[in-house]
């Protein structure tokens, strides 16, 4: 199996290992192109209406937002909404209303222009308001605590997060499959007192498998900035947001797009997955049908053939240009490589709560999905329209501190 050492490609925080033989990582994802080029620009305008998918009646006072940003609005009594000063770029426009399924539509915003009117039609989610289903589960509280810990994470910032509507989360554990699944009919709201954001996670689907220790969750998020109690708290939030951004997946992808990887204290190296020589010879011996083998010989060869591949780090420094590709029209940027890519950030030390699960060249089967990026969860989750202070120049890379991604 070939793996990418990234937590995810979608910014819905899907912390999963992705099996692949060859990968092209598209960097002009979602909003980065727009935010990189137009963070301070006038932006564009998005207008539209939210309707019932069957009757086409307007849904008054429904929520409309650009996924994973702080940009959102509420429809008026006619179901009409307007978003002003939206930075140019590609977005997922999401509509939400109680008792209805989410509706999502991709849009492109151009600076100084208004998008063609967007119609979001929401389908009823089934049961009507007022229906209550009670599920008896003796382990419900234990299951919820496990979900909450995995969902929020264990970083310093995560410890300052809390779910404010636990009663809206349905958590079920399957004894047969060892899957812990958490869902919500509307949204999960997380208050992050470390970064000063209130996050609504719509359409959450969380799944954790105890056997494989793999977790994944997705949905559509919108951020709301909390009001600081004083100037000291405002400055602390600004500092924490910058700390969360530095070394993040978003930070790395932006530096690749800008072709400024080394200048921002990142090092990207390819990792080859090499089959142990004994395993290769064992496979060859098993394929030789003319060679007589005893039952003991076959068992030994099968055990050797099952040896996991070893990850070998290519220590020779390679410029990012050997991995970075730009499309012929200059509009899209890609990371192109085989096997795995290890990303190391030298800009700051890792969180005190992080413990590396393996050596960088240990067995591939021991690899933690996403490594440090998988360790960072809701506590470091920033909206994609977050822009670090312009005056914040990258620090000189220290000689001893680094964190592998």
mmCIF file of C-alpha atoms in Angstrom:
data_model
loop_
_atom_site.group_PDB
_atom_site.id
_atom_site.type_symbol
_atom_site.label_atom_id
_atom_site.label_comp_id
_atom_site.label_asym_id
_atom_site.label_seq_id
_atom_site.Cartn_x
_atom_site.Cartn_y
_atom_site.Cartn_z
ATOM 1 C CA UNK A 1 0.000 0.000 0.000
ATOM 2 C CA UNK A 2 1.262 3.447 -0.862
ATOM 3 C CA UNK A 3 0.299 6.295 1.380
ATOM 4 C CA UNK A 4 0.315 10.044 1.539
ATOM 5 C CA UNK A 5 1.528 11.591 4.795
ATOM 6 C CA UNK A 6 -1.242 14.191 4.675
ATOM 7 C CA UNK A 7 -4.200 14.210 7.005
ATOM 8 C CA UNK A 8 -6.641 14.927 4.236
ATOM 9 C CA UNK A 9 -7.323 16.591 0.958
ATOM 10 C CA UNK A 10 -10.682 18.012 1.848
ATOM 11 C CA UNK A 11 -10.808 20.562 4.597
ATOM 12 C CA UNK A 12 -13.574 18.737 6.352
ATOM 13 C CA UNK A 13 -10.948 17.175 8.526
ATOM 14 C CA UNK A 14 -11.038 13.617 7.240
ATOM 15 C CA UNK A 15 -8.088 12.036 9.060
ATOM 16 C CA UNK A 16 -7.706 8.908 6.975
ATOM 17 C CA UNK A 17 -4.896 7.042 5.248
ATOM 18 C CA UNK A 18 -5.495 7.126 1.497
ATOM 19 C CA UNK A 19 -4.281 4.040 -0.419
ATOM 20 C CA UNK A 20 -2.856 5.038 -3.774
ATOM 21 C CA UNK A 21 -0.410 3.976 -6.442
ATOM 22 C CA UNK A 22 0.137 7.436 -7.841
ATOM 23 C CA UNK A 23 -1.214 10.770 -6.672
ATOM 24 C CA UNK A 24 -1.532 14.272 -7.985
ATOM 25 C CA UNK A 25 -2.399 16.650 -5.183
ATOM 26 C CA UNK A 26 -4.441 19.529 -6.544
ATOM 27 C CA UNK A 27 -3.423 22.667 -4.664
ATOM 28 C CA UNK A 28 -5.856 25.156 -6.127
ATOM 29 C CA UNK A 29 -8.418 23.556 -3.775
ATOM 30 C CA UNK A 30 -11.504 25.356 -2.558
ATOM 31 C CA UNK A 31 -10.440 28.864 -1.596
ATOM 32 C CA UNK A 32 -6.654 28.975 -1.510
ATOM 33 C CA UNK A 33 -6.275 30.543 -4.939
ATOM 34 C CA UNK A 34 -8.729 33.275 -4.061
ATOM 35 C CA UNK A 35 -7.381 33.964 -0.575
ATOM 36 C CA UNK A 36 -3.749 33.877 -1.652
ATOM 37 C CA UNK A 37 -4.310 36.474 -4.343
ATOM 38 C CA UNK A 38 -7.147 38.571 -2.984
ATOM 39 C CA UNK A 39 -7.125 38.512 0.808
ATOM 40 C CA UNK A 40 -7.317 42.284 0.948
ATOM 41 C CA UNK A 41 -9.318 42.813 -2.243
ATOM 42 C CA UNK A 42 -12.822 44.217 -2.513
ATOM 43 C CA UNK A 43 -14.225 40.790 -3.290
ATOM 44 C CA UNK A 44 -17.442 39.792 -5.008
ATOM 45 C CA UNK A 45 -21.115 39.395 -4.202
ATOM 46 C CA UNK A 46 -23.170 36.200 -3.885
ATOM 47 C CA UNK A 47 -26.970 36.256 -4.065
ATOM 48 C CA UNK A 48 -29.665 33.609 -4.232
ATOM 49 C CA UNK A 49 -32.694 31.970 -2.684
ATOM 50 C CA UNK A 50 -33.361 28.890 -0.529
ATOM 51 C CA UNK A 51 -36.453 26.823 -1.366
ATOM 52 C CA UNK A 52 -38.240 23.592 -0.512
ATOM 53 C CA UNK A 53 -37.196 21.014 -3.122
ATOM 54 C CA UNK A 54 -40.778 19.804 -3.704
ATOM 55 C CA UNK A 55 -43.006 22.865 -3.378
ATOM 56 C CA UNK A 56 -40.362 25.452 -4.330
ATOM 57 C CA UNK A 57 -41.713 27.572 -1.497
ATOM 58 C CA UNK A 58 -39.079 29.877 0.044
ATOM 59 C CA UNK A 59 -37.512 28.797 3.332
ATOM 60 C CA UNK A 60 -37.409 31.921 5.471
ATOM 61 C CA UNK A 61 -34.631 32.425 8.010
ATOM 62 C CA UNK A 62 -32.565 29.447 6.837
ATOM 63 C CA UNK A 63 -28.769 29.467 7.187
ATOM 64 C CA UNK A 64 -26.524 29.948 4.160
ATOM 65 C CA UNK A 65 -22.734 29.850 4.346
ATOM 66 C CA UNK A 66 -19.528 29.243 2.432
ATOM 67 C CA UNK A 67 -18.160 25.965 3.792
ATOM 68 C CA UNK A 68 -15.175 26.172 6.159
ATOM 69 C CA UNK A 69 -15.209 29.978 6.355
ATOM 70 C CA UNK A 70 -16.612 32.736 8.554
ATOM 71 C CA UNK A 71 -18.797 33.924 5.661
ATOM 72 C CA UNK A 72 -22.510 33.291 6.112
ATOM 73 C CA UNK A 73 -25.975 34.862 6.159
ATOM 74 C CA UNK A 74 -29.615 34.220 7.060
ATOM 75 C CA UNK A 75 -32.355 34.341 4.435
ATOM 76 C CA UNK A 76 -35.145 36.904 4.722
ATOM 77 C CA UNK A 77 -38.870 36.123 4.802
ATOM 78 C CA UNK A 78 -38.731 35.451 1.050
ATOM 79 C CA UNK A 79 -35.842 32.988 1.360
ATOM 80 C CA UNK A 80 -33.437 35.464 -0.271
ATOM 81 C CA UNK A 81 -29.827 35.891 0.882
ATOM 82 C CA UNK A 82 -26.832 38.071 0.027
ATOM 83 C CA UNK A 83 -23.148 37.651 0.886
ATOM 84 C CA UNK A 84 -21.008 40.767 0.450
ATOM 85 C CA UNK A 85 -17.240 41.273 0.027
ATOM 86 C CA UNK A 86 -16.451 37.640 -0.689
ATOM 87 C CA UNK A 87 -12.797 37.105 -1.744
ATOM 88 C CA UNK A 88 -12.526 35.661 -5.235
ATOM 89 C CA UNK A 89 -12.156 31.921 -5.517
ATOM 90 C CA UNK A 90 -14.032 28.627 -5.655
ATOM 91 C CA UNK A 91 -16.430 27.761 -2.830
ATOM 92 C CA UNK A 92 -19.064 25.298 -1.686
ATOM 93 C CA UNK A 93 -22.228 27.280 -0.926
ATOM 94 C CA UNK A 94 -24.300 25.425 1.686
ATOM 95 C CA UNK A 95 -27.921 25.878 2.731
ATOM 96 C CA UNK A 96 -29.332 24.530 6.012
ATOM 97 C CA UNK A 97 -32.786 24.495 7.584
ATOM 98 C CA UNK A 98 -34.174 22.529 10.533
ATOM 99 C CA UNK A 99 -35.964 19.396 9.328
ATOM 100 C CA UNK A 100 -34.237 19.465 5.934
ATOM 101 C CA UNK A 101 -31.130 17.921 4.453
ATOM 102 C CA UNK A 102 -28.212 20.160 3.565
ATOM 103 C CA UNK A 103 -28.002 21.491 0.027
ATOM 104 C CA UNK A 104 -24.592 22.282 -1.429
ATOM 105 C CA UNK A 105 -23.597 23.947 -4.676
ATOM 106 C CA UNK A 106 -20.128 24.894 -5.982
ATOM 107 C CA UNK A 107 -19.734 28.531 -6.988
ATOM 108 C CA UNK A 108 -16.983 30.772 -8.333
ATOM 109 C CA UNK A 109 -16.650 34.341 -7.093
ATOM 110 C CA UNK A 110 -14.989 37.047 -9.188
ATOM 111 C CA UNK A 111 -13.738 40.286 -7.648
ATOM 112 C CA UNK A 112 -16.029 43.235 -8.323
ATOM 113 C CA UNK A 113 -18.814 41.062 -9.749
ATOM 114 C CA UNK A 114 -22.050 39.488 -8.559
ATOM 115 C CA UNK A 115 -22.494 35.770 -9.130
ATOM 116 C CA UNK A 116 -25.538 34.578 -11.098
ATOM 117 C CA UNK A 117 -28.403 34.053 -8.606
ATOM 118 C CA UNK A 118 -28.058 30.689 -6.865
ATOM 119 C CA UNK A 119 -31.073 28.536 -6.009
ATOM 120 C CA UNK A 120 -30.547 26.096 -3.154
ATOM 121 C CA UNK A 121 -33.353 23.528 -2.925
ATOM 122 C CA UNK A 122 -33.482 21.574 0.336
ATOM 123 C CA UNK A 123 -35.170 18.176 0.680
ATOM 124 C CA UNK A 124 -37.079 17.189 3.803
ATOM 125 C CA UNK A 125 -35.080 14.922 6.095
ATOM 126 C CA UNK A 126 -38.136 12.742 6.845
ATOM 127 C CA UNK A 127 -39.563 12.801 10.406
ATOM 128 C CA UNK A 128 -41.436 15.948 11.259
ATOM 129 C CA UNK A 129 -40.571 18.256 14.125
ATOM 130 C CA UNK A 130 -41.835 17.048 17.465
ATOM 131 C CA UNK A 131 -41.102 13.368 16.885
ATOM 132 C CA UNK A 132 -38.724 12.002 19.500
ATOM 133 C CA UNK A 133 -36.992 8.631 19.310
ATOM 134 C CA UNK A 134 -35.483 7.324 22.564
ATOM 135 C CA UNK A 135 -32.673 4.762 22.249
ATOM 136 C CA UNK A 136 -31.737 2.773 25.330
ATOM 137 C CA UNK A 137 -27.979 2.281 25.626
ATOM 138 C CA UNK A 138 -26.292 1.445 28.917
ATOM 139 C CA UNK A 139 -22.952 2.627 27.517
ATOM 140 C CA UNK A 140 -24.198 5.854 25.902
ATOM 141 C CA UNK A 141 -22.233 8.140 28.228
ATOM 142 C CA UNK A 142 -19.013 6.150 27.759
ATOM 143 C CA UNK A 143 -19.491 6.142 23.992
ATOM 144 C CA UNK A 144 -20.088 9.889 23.959
ATOM 145 C CA UNK A 145 -16.966 10.573 26.029
ATOM 146 C CA UNK A 146 -14.896 8.474 23.629
ATOM 147 C CA UNK A 147 -16.363 10.288 20.618
ATOM 148 C CA UNK A 148 -15.819 13.694 22.202
ATOM 149 C CA UNK A 149 -12.168 12.948 22.974
ATOM 150 C CA UNK A 150 -11.450 11.672 19.465
ATOM 151 C CA UNK A 151 -13.385 14.451 17.739
ATOM 152 C CA UNK A 152 -11.933 17.360 19.700
ATOM 153 C CA UNK A 153 -8.413 15.930 19.957
ATOM 154 C CA UNK A 154 -5.811 16.067 22.710
ATOM 155 C CA UNK A 155 -3.705 19.113 21.846
ATOM 156 C CA UNK A 156 -3.239 22.068 24.176
ATOM 157 C CA UNK A 157 -5.812 24.049 22.188
ATOM 158 C CA UNK A 158 -8.221 21.089 22.002
ATOM 159 C CA UNK A 159 -8.408 21.015 25.792
ATOM 160 C CA UNK A 160 -10.016 24.467 25.595
ATOM 161 C CA UNK A 161 -12.783 23.219 23.269
ATOM 162 C CA UNK A 162 -16.195 21.911 24.268
ATOM 163 C CA UNK A 163 -19.313 20.710 22.496
ATOM 164 C CA UNK A 164 -22.168 22.963 23.592
ATOM 165 C CA UNK A 165 -25.054 20.774 22.345
ATOM 166 C CA UNK A 166 -24.187 17.161 23.286
ATOM 167 C CA UNK A 167 -27.890 16.285 23.390
ATOM 168 C CA UNK A 168 -28.011 16.653 19.582
ATOM 169 C CA UNK A 169 -25.324 14.016 18.964
ATOM 170 C CA UNK A 170 -26.368 10.389 18.430
ATOM 171 C CA UNK A 171 -23.520 7.973 19.275
ATOM 172 C CA UNK A 172 -23.787 4.235 18.543
ATOM 173 C CA UNK A 173 -21.222 1.464 19.077
ATOM 174 C CA UNK A 174 -21.343 -1.761 17.038
ATOM 175 C CA UNK A 175 -19.912 -4.719 18.977
ATOM 176 C CA UNK A 176 -19.531 -6.781 15.806
ATOM 177 C CA UNK A 177 -17.671 -4.315 13.588
ATOM 178 C CA UNK A 178 -16.051 -2.419 16.502
ATOM 179 C CA UNK A 179 -17.227 0.831 14.923
ATOM 180 C CA UNK A 180 -18.128 3.887 16.979
ATOM 181 C CA UNK A 181 -20.396 6.133 14.884
ATOM 182 C CA UNK A 182 -21.642 9.618 15.787
ATOM 183 C CA UNK A 183 -24.143 11.594 13.725
ATOM 184 C CA UNK A 184 -26.378 14.618 14.090
ATOM 185 C CA UNK A 185 -29.591 15.656 12.362
ATOM 186 C CA UNK A 186 -28.622 19.320 12.305
ATOM 187 C CA UNK A 187 -25.221 20.444 13.585
ATOM 188 C CA UNK A 188 -22.669 20.000 16.344
ATOM 189 C CA UNK A 189 -21.530 23.273 17.876
ATOM 190 C CA UNK A 190 -17.996 23.544 19.246
ATOM 191 C CA UNK A 191 -16.759 26.499 21.266
ATOM 192 C CA UNK A 192 -13.009 26.961 20.903
ATOM 193 C CA UNK A 193 -11.854 29.292 23.676
ATOM 194 C CA UNK A 194 -8.235 28.949 22.568
ATOM 195 C CA UNK A 195 -8.789 30.476 19.108
ATOM 196 C CA UNK A 196 -11.957 32.474 19.747
ATOM 197 C CA UNK A 197 -14.220 30.651 17.277
ATOM 198 C CA UNK A 198 -17.653 29.103 17.571
ATOM 199 C CA UNK A 199 -17.858 26.294 14.999
ATOM 200 C CA UNK A 200 -21.056 24.760 13.669
ATOM 201 C CA UNK A 201 -20.403 21.357 12.116
ATOM 202 C CA UNK A 202 -23.425 20.540 9.913
ATOM 203 C CA UNK A 203 -24.239 17.013 8.797
ATOM 204 C CA UNK A 204 -21.571 15.415 10.982
ATOM 205 C CA UNK A 205 -20.723 11.787 10.298
ATOM 206 C CA UNK A 206 -17.966 10.500 12.577
ATOM 207 C CA UNK A 207 -16.628 6.939 12.545
ATOM 208 C CA UNK A 208 -13.914 5.286 14.630
ATOM 209 C CA UNK A 209 -12.861 1.641 14.364
ATOM 210 C CA UNK A 210 -11.302 0.177 17.496
ATOM 211 C CA UNK A 211 -9.641 -2.691 15.605
ATOM 212 C CA UNK A 212 -7.720 -0.473 13.176
ATOM 213 C CA UNK A 213 -7.624 2.620 15.434
ATOM 214 C CA UNK A 214 -8.627 4.718 12.425
ATOM 215 C CA UNK A 215 -10.960 7.684 12.700
ATOM 216 C CA UNK A 216 -12.655 9.800 10.086
ATOM 217 C CA UNK A 217 -15.308 12.481 10.084
ATOM 218 C CA UNK A 218 -16.797 14.910 7.623
ATOM 219 C CA UNK A 219 -19.508 17.503 7.267
ATOM 220 C CA UNK A 220 -19.886 21.179 6.432
ATOM 221 C CA UNK A 221 -18.553 23.807 8.816
ATOM 222 C CA UNK A 222 -19.085 27.493 9.344
ATOM 223 C CA UNK A 223 -17.131 29.666 11.783
ATOM 224 C CA UNK A 224 -18.315 32.525 13.966
ATOM 225 C CA UNK A 225 -15.823 34.815 15.677
ATOM 226 C CA UNK A 226 -16.397 35.081 19.404
ATOM 227 C CA UNK A 227 -16.288 38.474 21.122
ATOM 228 C CA UNK A 228 -13.205 38.874 23.348
ATOM 229 C CA UNK A 229 -13.837 40.091 26.875
ATOM 230 C CA UNK A 230 -10.907 42.525 26.678
ATOM 231 C CA UNK A 231 -7.916 43.531 24.564
ATOM 232 C CA UNK A 232 -5.669 41.005 26.295
ATOM 233 C CA UNK A 233 -7.887 38.119 25.215
ATOM 234 C CA UNK A 234 -8.069 39.496 21.663
ATOM 235 C CA UNK A 235 -4.262 39.551 21.415
ATOM 236 C CA UNK A 236 -4.076 36.027 22.866
ATOM 237 C CA UNK A 237 -6.536 34.729 20.272
ATOM 238 C CA UNK A 238 -4.556 36.375 17.487
ATOM 239 C CA UNK A 239 -1.342 34.769 18.739
ATOM 240 C CA UNK A 240 -2.993 31.355 19.101
ATOM 241 C CA UNK A 241 -4.494 31.535 15.612
ATOM 242 C CA UNK A 242 -1.089 32.279 14.136
ATOM 243 C CA UNK A 243 0.418 29.380 16.105
ATOM 244 C CA UNK A 244 -2.323 27.065 14.787
ATOM 245 C CA UNK A 245 -1.724 28.240 11.212
ATOM 246 C CA UNK A 246 2.061 27.868 11.272
ATOM 247 C CA UNK A 247 3.029 24.392 10.116
ATOM 248 C CA UNK A 248 -0.559 23.429 9.260
ATOM 249 C CA UNK A 249 -1.672 21.641 6.098
ATOM 250 C CA UNK A 250 -3.156 24.904 4.802
ATOM 251 C CA UNK A 251 0.146 26.682 5.467
ATOM 252 C CA UNK A 252 2.112 23.991 3.637
ATOM 253 C CA UNK A 253 -0.183 23.937 0.596
ATOM 254 C CA UNK A 254 -0.044 27.719 0.336
ATOM 255 C CA UNK A 255 3.766 27.652 0.395
ATOM 256 C CA UNK A 256 3.753 25.031 -2.368
ATOM 257 C CA UNK A 257 1.378 27.178 -4.407
ATOM 258 C CA UNK A 258 3.602 30.228 -3.843
ATOM 259 C CA UNK A 259 6.767 28.142 -4.438
ATOM 260 C CA UNK A 260 8.089 29.265 -1.037
ATOM 261 C CA UNK A 261 8.384 25.924 0.800
ATOM 262 C CA UNK A 262 11.961 26.210 2.112
ATOM 263 C CA UNK A 263 11.528 29.910 2.864
ATOM 264 C CA UNK A 264 8.673 28.999 5.219
ATOM 265 C CA UNK A 265 10.709 26.358 7.087
ATOM 266 C CA UNK A 266 9.147 23.289 5.443
ATOM 267 C CA UNK A 267 11.087 20.310 4.150
ATOM 268 C CA UNK A 268 9.370 17.806 1.849
ATOM 269 C CA UNK A 269 11.100 14.486 1.161
ATOM 270 C CA UNK A 270 9.944 11.415 -0.699
ATOM 271 C CA UNK A 271 9.715 8.126 1.173
ATOM 272 C CA UNK A 272 10.028 4.861 -0.768
ATOM 273 C CA UNK A 273 8.251 1.709 0.377
ATOM 274 C CA UNK A 274 10.687 -1.167 -0.104
ATOM 275 C CA UNK A 275 9.747 -4.833 0.134
ATOM 276 C CA UNK A 276 12.205 -6.763 2.380
ATOM 277 C CA UNK A 277 14.529 -8.989 0.261
ATOM 278 C CA UNK A 278 13.454 -12.071 2.215
ATOM 279 C CA UNK A 279 9.795 -11.364 1.421
ATOM 280 C CA UNK A 280 10.581 -10.953 -2.273
ATOM 281 C CA UNK A 281 12.490 -14.247 -2.391
ATOM 282 C CA UNK A 282 9.715 -16.012 -0.476
ATOM 283 C CA UNK A 283 7.101 -14.844 -2.976
ATOM 284 C CA UNK A 284 9.269 -16.088 -5.848
ATOM 285 C CA UNK A 285 9.710 -19.495 -4.189
ATOM 286 C CA UNK A 286 5.975 -19.860 -3.628
ATOM 287 C CA UNK A 287 5.324 -19.159 -7.299
ATOM 288 C CA UNK A 288 7.651 -21.963 -8.442
ATOM 289 C CA UNK A 289 5.132 -24.765 -8.763
ATOM 290 C CA UNK A 290 7.782 -27.349 -9.697
ATOM 291 C CA UNK A 291 9.631 -26.912 -6.398
ATOM 292 C CA UNK A 292 8.422 -29.471 -3.813
ATOM 293 C CA UNK A 293 7.677 -27.823 -0.475
ATOM 294 C CA UNK A 294 6.752 -29.349 2.831
ATOM 295 C CA UNK A 295 3.907 -27.897 4.879
ATOM 296 C CA UNK A 296 6.468 -26.355 7.243
ATOM 297 C CA UNK A 297 8.347 -24.797 4.300
ATOM 298 C CA UNK A 298 5.130 -23.312 2.948
ATOM 299 C CA UNK A 299 4.222 -21.840 6.335
ATOM 300 C CA UNK A 300 7.678 -20.245 6.670
ATOM 301 C CA UNK A 301 7.610 -18.811 3.147
ATOM 302 C CA UNK A 302 4.113 -17.410 3.645
ATOM 303 C CA UNK A 303 5.232 -15.742 6.875
ATOM 304 C CA UNK A 304 8.240 -14.177 5.118
ATOM 305 C CA UNK A 305 6.113 -13.095 2.145
ATOM 306 C CA UNK A 306 3.736 -11.353 4.535
ATOM 307 C CA UNK A 307 6.493 -9.138 5.965
ATOM 308 C CA UNK A 308 5.422 -5.482 5.670
ATOM 309 C CA UNK A 309 7.349 -3.124 3.386
ATOM 310 C CA UNK A 310 9.850 -0.782 5.009
ATOM 311 C CA UNK A 311 9.698 2.967 4.495
ATOM 312 C CA UNK A 312 13.063 4.325 3.359
ATOM 313 C CA UNK A 313 13.576 8.057 3.526
ATOM 314 C CA UNK A 314 15.389 9.685 0.635
ATOM 315 C CA UNK A 315 17.807 11.878 2.566
ATOM 316 C CA UNK A 316 19.075 13.632 -0.562
ATOM 317 C CA UNK A 317 17.560 17.098 -0.505
ATOM 318 C CA UNK A 318 15.316 17.737 -3.494
ATOM 319 C CA UNK A 319 13.940 21.122 -4.507
ATOM 320 C CA UNK A 320 10.171 21.411 -4.349
ATOM 321 C CA UNK A 321 10.220 21.996 -8.112
ATOM 322 C CA UNK A 322 10.947 18.282 -8.529
ATOM 323 C CA UNK A 323 7.519 17.563 -6.974
ATOM 324 C CA UNK A 324 5.573 20.707 -7.867
ATOM 325 C CA UNK A 325 3.812 20.998 -11.209
ATOM 326 C CA UNK A 326 1.880 23.898 -12.732
ATOM 327 C CA UNK A 327 -0.743 23.356 -15.423
ATOM 328 C CA UNK A 328 -0.130 24.698 -18.921
ATOM 329 C CA UNK A 329 -2.654 27.495 -18.416
ATOM 330 C CA UNK A 330 -1.005 28.468 -15.121
ATOM 331 C CA UNK A 331 -4.277 28.190 -13.187
ATOM 332 C CA UNK A 332 -3.638 24.981 -11.254
ATOM 333 C CA UNK A 333 -0.767 23.740 -9.112
ATOM 334 C CA UNK A 334 -0.097 20.096 -8.256
ATOM 335 C CA UNK A 335 2.145 17.996 -6.054
ATOM 336 C CA UNK A 336 3.177 14.964 -8.093
ATOM 337 C CA UNK A 337 5.004 12.027 -6.563
ATOM 338 C CA UNK A 338 4.901 8.282 -6.033
ATOM 339 C CA UNK A 339 4.985 6.322 -2.756
ATOM 340 C CA UNK A 340 4.857 8.738 0.209
ATOM 341 C CA UNK A 341 5.816 12.307 0.962
ATOM 342 C CA UNK A 342 7.150 13.235 4.391
ATOM 343 C CA UNK A 343 6.721 16.885 5.345
ATOM 344 C CA UNK A 344 8.723 18.354 8.236
ATOM 345 C CA UNK A 345 8.199 21.814 9.717
ATOM 346 C CA UNK A 346 11.149 23.514 11.455
ATOM 347 C CA UNK A 347 9.345 26.715 12.450
ATOM 348 C CA UNK A 348 8.317 25.649 15.961
ATOM 349 C CA UNK A 349 8.352 22.708 18.347
ATOM 350 C CA UNK A 350 5.453 20.210 18.340
ATOM 351 C CA UNK A 351 2.610 20.414 20.822
ATOM 352 C CA UNK A 352 3.590 19.012 24.263
ATOM 353 C CA UNK A 353 0.800 16.457 23.995
ATOM 354 C CA UNK A 354 2.143 14.908 20.803
ATOM 355 C CA UNK A 355 4.085 11.647 20.883
ATOM 356 C CA UNK A 356 5.422 10.288 17.593
ATOM 357 C CA UNK A 357 4.020 6.840 16.908
ATOM 358 C CA UNK A 358 6.954 5.621 14.831
ATOM 359 C CA UNK A 359 10.402 6.319 13.450
ATOM 360 C CA UNK A 360 10.316 8.160 10.101
ATOM 361 C CA UNK A 361 11.729 4.993 8.507
ATOM 362 C CA UNK A 362 9.785 2.431 10.501
ATOM 363 C CA UNK A 363 7.375 -0.174 9.116
ATOM 364 C CA UNK A 364 4.764 1.349 6.839
ATOM 365 C CA UNK A 365 1.997 -0.570 8.606
ATOM 366 C CA UNK A 366 2.719 1.428 11.766
ATOM 367 C CA UNK A 367 2.259 4.789 10.079
ATOM 368 C CA UNK A 368 -0.227 7.051 11.820
ATOM 369 C CA UNK A 369 -2.639 8.572 9.269
ATOM 370 C CA UNK A 370 -1.450 12.087 8.651
ATOM 371 C CA UNK A 371 1.025 11.919 11.543
ATOM 372 C CA UNK A 372 1.072 15.397 13.164
ATOM 373 C CA UNK A 373 -1.662 16.767 10.905
ATOM 374 C CA UNK A 374 -3.862 13.879 12.026
ATOM 375 C CA UNK A 375 -3.014 14.650 15.661
ATOM 376 C CA UNK A 376 -4.207 18.239 15.218
ATOM 377 C CA UNK A 377 -7.991 18.293 15.098
ATOM 378 C CA UNK A 378 -10.685 20.769 16.134
ATOM 379 C CA UNK A 379 -8.363 22.656 18.492
ATOM 380 C CA UNK A 380 -6.290 23.946 15.552
ATOM 381 C CA UNK A 381 -9.114 24.132 12.999
ATOM 382 C CA UNK A 382 -9.063 27.542 11.293
ATOM 383 C CA UNK A 383 -11.454 28.972 8.705
ATOM 384 C CA UNK A 384 -10.037 29.041 5.198
ATOM 385 C CA UNK A 385 -10.476 32.815 5.062
ATOM 386 C CA UNK A 386 -8.040 33.216 7.952
ATOM 387 C CA UNK A 387 -5.086 35.334 6.845
ATOM 388 C CA UNK A 388 -1.935 35.509 9.016
ATOM 389 C CA UNK A 389 -0.628 38.990 9.848
ATOM 390 C CA UNK A 390 1.341 40.398 6.929
ATOM 391 C CA UNK A 391 4.170 41.460 9.250
ATOM 392 C CA UNK A 392 4.621 37.907 10.553
ATOM 393 C CA UNK A 393 7.698 36.773 8.646
ATOM 394 C CA UNK A 394 8.829 33.138 8.978
ATOM 395 C CA UNK A 395 11.457 32.640 11.658
ATOM 396 C CA UNK A 396 14.893 31.232 10.927
ATOM 397 C CA UNK A 397 14.750 27.457 11.076
ATOM 398 C CA UNK A 398 16.191 26.206 14.382
ATOM 399 C CA UNK A 399 18.750 23.433 14.259
ATOM 400 C CA UNK A 400 17.151 21.068 16.752
ATOM 401 C CA UNK A 401 13.370 21.431 16.742
ATOM 402 C CA UNK A 402 11.151 19.991 14.036
ATOM 403 C CA UNK A 403 7.888 18.181 13.672
ATOM 404 C CA UNK A 404 7.034 15.621 11.039
ATOM 405 C CA UNK A 405 3.652 15.887 9.413
#
